[in-house]
Tab-separated table of C-alpha atoms in Angstrom:
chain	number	residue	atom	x	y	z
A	747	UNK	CA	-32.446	2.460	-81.087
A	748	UNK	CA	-29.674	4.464	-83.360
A	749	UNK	CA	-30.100	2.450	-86.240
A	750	UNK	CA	-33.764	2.755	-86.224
A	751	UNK	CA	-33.597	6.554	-85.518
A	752	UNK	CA	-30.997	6.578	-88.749
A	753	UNK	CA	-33.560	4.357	-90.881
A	754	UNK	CA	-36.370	6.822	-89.930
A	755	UNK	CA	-34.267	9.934	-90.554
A	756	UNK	CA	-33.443	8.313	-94.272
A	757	UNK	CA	-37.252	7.798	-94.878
A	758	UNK	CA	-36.932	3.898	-94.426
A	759	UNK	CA	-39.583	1.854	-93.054
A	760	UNK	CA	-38.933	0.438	-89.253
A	761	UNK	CA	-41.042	0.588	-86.664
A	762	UNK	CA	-40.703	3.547	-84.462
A	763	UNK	CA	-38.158	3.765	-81.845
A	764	UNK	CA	-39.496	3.931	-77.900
A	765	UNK	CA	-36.845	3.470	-75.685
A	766	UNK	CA	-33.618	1.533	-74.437
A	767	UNK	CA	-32.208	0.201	-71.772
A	768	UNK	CA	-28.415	-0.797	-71.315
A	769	UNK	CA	-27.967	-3.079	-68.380
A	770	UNK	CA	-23.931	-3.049	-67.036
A	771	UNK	CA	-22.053	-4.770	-64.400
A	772	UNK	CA	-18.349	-4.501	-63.698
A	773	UNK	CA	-17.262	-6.731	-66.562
A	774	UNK	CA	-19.556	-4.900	-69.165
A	775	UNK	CA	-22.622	-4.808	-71.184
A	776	UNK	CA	-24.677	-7.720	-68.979
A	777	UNK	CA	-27.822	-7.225	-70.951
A	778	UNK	CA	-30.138	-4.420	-73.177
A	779	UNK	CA	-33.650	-4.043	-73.945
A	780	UNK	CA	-34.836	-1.782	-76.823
A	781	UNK	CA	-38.834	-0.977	-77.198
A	782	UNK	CA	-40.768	0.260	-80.413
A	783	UNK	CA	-44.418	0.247	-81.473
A	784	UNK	CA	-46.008	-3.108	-82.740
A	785	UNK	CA	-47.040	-2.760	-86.152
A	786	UNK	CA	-49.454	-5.249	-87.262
A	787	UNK	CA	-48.276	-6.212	-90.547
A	788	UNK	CA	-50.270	-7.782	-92.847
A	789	UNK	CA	-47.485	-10.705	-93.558
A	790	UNK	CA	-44.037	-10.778	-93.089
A	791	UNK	CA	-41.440	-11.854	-96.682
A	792	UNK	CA	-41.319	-15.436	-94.936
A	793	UNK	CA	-45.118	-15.991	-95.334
A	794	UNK	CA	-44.697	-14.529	-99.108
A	795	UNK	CA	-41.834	-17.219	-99.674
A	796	UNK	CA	-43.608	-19.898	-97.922
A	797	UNK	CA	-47.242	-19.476	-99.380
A	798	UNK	CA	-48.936	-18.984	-102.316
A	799	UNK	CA	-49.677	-15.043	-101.679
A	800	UNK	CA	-52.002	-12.862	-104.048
A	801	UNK	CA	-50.193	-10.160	-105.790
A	802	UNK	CA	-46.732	-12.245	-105.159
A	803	UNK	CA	-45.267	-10.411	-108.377
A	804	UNK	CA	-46.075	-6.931	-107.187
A	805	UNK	CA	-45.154	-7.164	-103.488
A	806	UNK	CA	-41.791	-8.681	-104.963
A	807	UNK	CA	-41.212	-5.434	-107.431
A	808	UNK	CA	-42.081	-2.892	-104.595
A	809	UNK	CA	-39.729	-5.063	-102.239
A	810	UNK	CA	-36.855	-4.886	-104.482
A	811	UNK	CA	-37.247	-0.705	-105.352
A	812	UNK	CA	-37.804	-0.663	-101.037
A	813	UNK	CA	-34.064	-2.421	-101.039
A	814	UNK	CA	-32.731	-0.936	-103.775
A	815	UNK	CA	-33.469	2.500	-102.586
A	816	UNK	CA	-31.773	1.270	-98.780
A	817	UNK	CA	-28.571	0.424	-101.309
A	818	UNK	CA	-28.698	4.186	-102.825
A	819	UNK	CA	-28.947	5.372	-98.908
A	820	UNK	CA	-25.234	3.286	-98.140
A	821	UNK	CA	-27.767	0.969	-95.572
A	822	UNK	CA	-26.471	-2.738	-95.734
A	823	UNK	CA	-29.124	-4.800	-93.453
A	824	UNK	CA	-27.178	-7.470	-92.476
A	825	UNK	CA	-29.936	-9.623	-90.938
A	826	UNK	CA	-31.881	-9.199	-94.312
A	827	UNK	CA	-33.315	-12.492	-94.052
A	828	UNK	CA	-37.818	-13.480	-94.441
A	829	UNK	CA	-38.616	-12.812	-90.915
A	830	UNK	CA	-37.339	-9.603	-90.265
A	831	UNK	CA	-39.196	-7.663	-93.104
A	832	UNK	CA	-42.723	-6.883	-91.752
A	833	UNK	CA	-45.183	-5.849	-95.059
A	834	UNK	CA	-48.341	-3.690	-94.732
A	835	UNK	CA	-50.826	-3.991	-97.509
A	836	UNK	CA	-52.021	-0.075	-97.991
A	837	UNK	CA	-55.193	-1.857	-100.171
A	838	UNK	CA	-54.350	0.120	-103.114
A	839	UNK	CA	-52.076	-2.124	-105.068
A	840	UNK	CA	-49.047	-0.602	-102.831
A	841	UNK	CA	-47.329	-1.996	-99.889
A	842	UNK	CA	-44.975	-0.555	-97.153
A	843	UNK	CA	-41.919	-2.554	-95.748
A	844	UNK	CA	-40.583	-2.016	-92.411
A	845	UNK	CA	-37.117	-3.498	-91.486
A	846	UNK	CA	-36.657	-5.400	-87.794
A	847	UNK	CA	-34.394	-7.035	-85.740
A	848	UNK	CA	-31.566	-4.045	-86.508
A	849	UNK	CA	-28.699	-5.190	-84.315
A	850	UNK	CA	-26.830	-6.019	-87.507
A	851	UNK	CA	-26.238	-2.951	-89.981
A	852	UNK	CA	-24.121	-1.008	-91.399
A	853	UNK	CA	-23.782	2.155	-93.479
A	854	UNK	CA	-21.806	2.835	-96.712
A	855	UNK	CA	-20.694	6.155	-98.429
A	856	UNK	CA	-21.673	3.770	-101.411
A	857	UNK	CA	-22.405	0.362	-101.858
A	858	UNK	CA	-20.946	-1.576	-104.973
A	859	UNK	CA	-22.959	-4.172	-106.936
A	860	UNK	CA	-21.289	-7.161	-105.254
A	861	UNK	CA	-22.253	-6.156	-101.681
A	862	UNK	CA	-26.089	-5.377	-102.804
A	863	UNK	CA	-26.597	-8.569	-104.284
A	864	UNK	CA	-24.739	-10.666	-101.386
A	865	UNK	CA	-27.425	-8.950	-99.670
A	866	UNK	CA	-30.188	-10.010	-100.890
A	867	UNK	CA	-28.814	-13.473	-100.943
A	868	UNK	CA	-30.744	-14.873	-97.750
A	869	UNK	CA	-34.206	-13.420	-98.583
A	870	UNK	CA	-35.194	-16.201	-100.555
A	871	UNK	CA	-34.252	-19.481	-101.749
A	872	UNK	CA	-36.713	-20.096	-104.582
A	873	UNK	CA	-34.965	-19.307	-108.105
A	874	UNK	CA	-38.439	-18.093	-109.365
A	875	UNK	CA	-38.510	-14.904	-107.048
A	876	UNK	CA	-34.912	-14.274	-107.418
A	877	UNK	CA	-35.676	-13.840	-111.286
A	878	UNK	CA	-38.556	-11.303	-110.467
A	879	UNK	CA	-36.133	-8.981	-108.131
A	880	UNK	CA	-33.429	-8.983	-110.658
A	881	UNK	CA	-35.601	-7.922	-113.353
A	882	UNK	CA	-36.801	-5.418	-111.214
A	883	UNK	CA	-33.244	-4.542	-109.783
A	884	UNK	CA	-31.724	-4.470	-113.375
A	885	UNK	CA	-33.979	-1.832	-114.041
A	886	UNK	CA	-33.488	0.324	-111.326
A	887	UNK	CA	-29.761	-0.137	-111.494
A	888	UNK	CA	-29.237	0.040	-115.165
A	889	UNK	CA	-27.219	-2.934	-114.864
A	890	UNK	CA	-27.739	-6.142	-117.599
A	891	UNK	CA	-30.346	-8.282	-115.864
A	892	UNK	CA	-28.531	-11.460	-116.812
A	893	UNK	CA	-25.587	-10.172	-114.899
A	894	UNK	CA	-28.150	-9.184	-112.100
A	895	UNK	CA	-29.191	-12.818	-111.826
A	896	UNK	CA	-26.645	-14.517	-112.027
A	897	UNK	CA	-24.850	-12.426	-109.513
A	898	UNK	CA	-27.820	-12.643	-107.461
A	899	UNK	CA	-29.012	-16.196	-108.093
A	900	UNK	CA	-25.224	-17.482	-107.325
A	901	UNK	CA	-24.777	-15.679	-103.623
A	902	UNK	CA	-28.545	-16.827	-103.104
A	903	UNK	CA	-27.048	-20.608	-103.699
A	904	UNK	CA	-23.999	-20.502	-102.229
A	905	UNK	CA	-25.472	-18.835	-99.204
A	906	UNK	CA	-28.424	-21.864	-99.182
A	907	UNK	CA	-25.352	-24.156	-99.127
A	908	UNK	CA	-23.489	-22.694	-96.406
A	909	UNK	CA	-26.458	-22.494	-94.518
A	910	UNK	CA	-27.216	-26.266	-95.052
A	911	UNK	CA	-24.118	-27.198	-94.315
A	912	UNK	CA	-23.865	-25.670	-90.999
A	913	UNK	CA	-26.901	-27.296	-89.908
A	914	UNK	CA	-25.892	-30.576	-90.763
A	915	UNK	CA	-23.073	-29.734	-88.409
A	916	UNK	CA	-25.059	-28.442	-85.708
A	917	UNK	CA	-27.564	-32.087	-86.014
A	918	UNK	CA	-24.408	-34.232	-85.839
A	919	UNK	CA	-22.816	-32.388	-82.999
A	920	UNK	CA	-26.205	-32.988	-81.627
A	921	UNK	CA	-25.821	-36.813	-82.181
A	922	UNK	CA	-22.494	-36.820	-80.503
A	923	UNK	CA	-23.479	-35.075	-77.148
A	924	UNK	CA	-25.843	-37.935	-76.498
């Protein structure tokens, strides 16, 4: 509920804040509930990764200023993964983004290069797209594009591995319990 108050009060898109509830017994926090309104968003950035989307380039380009304007603002989404951006297709050749699933943020005075590009590291894992947003990063930024992608394109991979990895760990611990 605070960080979507803070996103709203910083002009970023999340749906708007309702209510929450904090559940406690004598050990602690037992369980919470937070409510907002239901957008219904046109597609989310997993069905742009996963399908062959019209207007792919564009919605990319006004993804990456949406982000790169949350990295002027100090905001590090730390869940900024293809589910939990929600897109809205305004029909004119612009689209709105709305950020969900907020448990995980946090907020910067200032945010240097290495920490914006680790963040966009789990948003996609297709090389392709990564070369569109650091285009369209290195402009914003002033920052060499090559040095954009590269940054970009090697947390993207390294994050892919890591990810990999651990569930090939998670399937053989699996295989063991049985």
């Amino acid at each position: 509920f605070e960080y979507a108050s803070k996103l709203i009060e910083l002009q970023i898109g999340t749906p708007q804040p309702v209510a929450f509830y904090e559940n406690y017994d004598i050990i602690g926090l037992k369980d919470s509930y937070y409510v907002c309104e239901h957008l219904n968003a046109d597609l989310t950035y997993r069905e742009l990764v996963e399908s062959n989307y019209p207007d792919t380039n564009n919605i990319l380009r006004q993804f990456t200023q949406f982000t790169f304007s949350m990295h002027e603002k100090g905001i590090e989404f730390l869940d900024h993964s293809p589910g939990n951006t929600l897109i809205i297709d305004n029909k004119n050749g612009t689209y709105s983004f709305f950020l969900v699933d907020l448990n995980r943020m946090k907020f910067h005075s200032e945010m240097d290069f290495k920490t914006r590009m680790k963040n966009l590291s789990k948003i996609t894992h297709k090389e392709e797209m990564v070369a569109v947003m650091s285009n369209e990063y290195a402009k914003l930024s002033q920052i060499d594009e090559v040095i954009v992608f590269k940054t970009m394109w090697n947390y993207t991979k390294d994050f892919q591995h890591r990810f990999y990895r651990k569930k090939r760990m998670k399937k053989r611990l699996k295989f063991w319990k049985k």
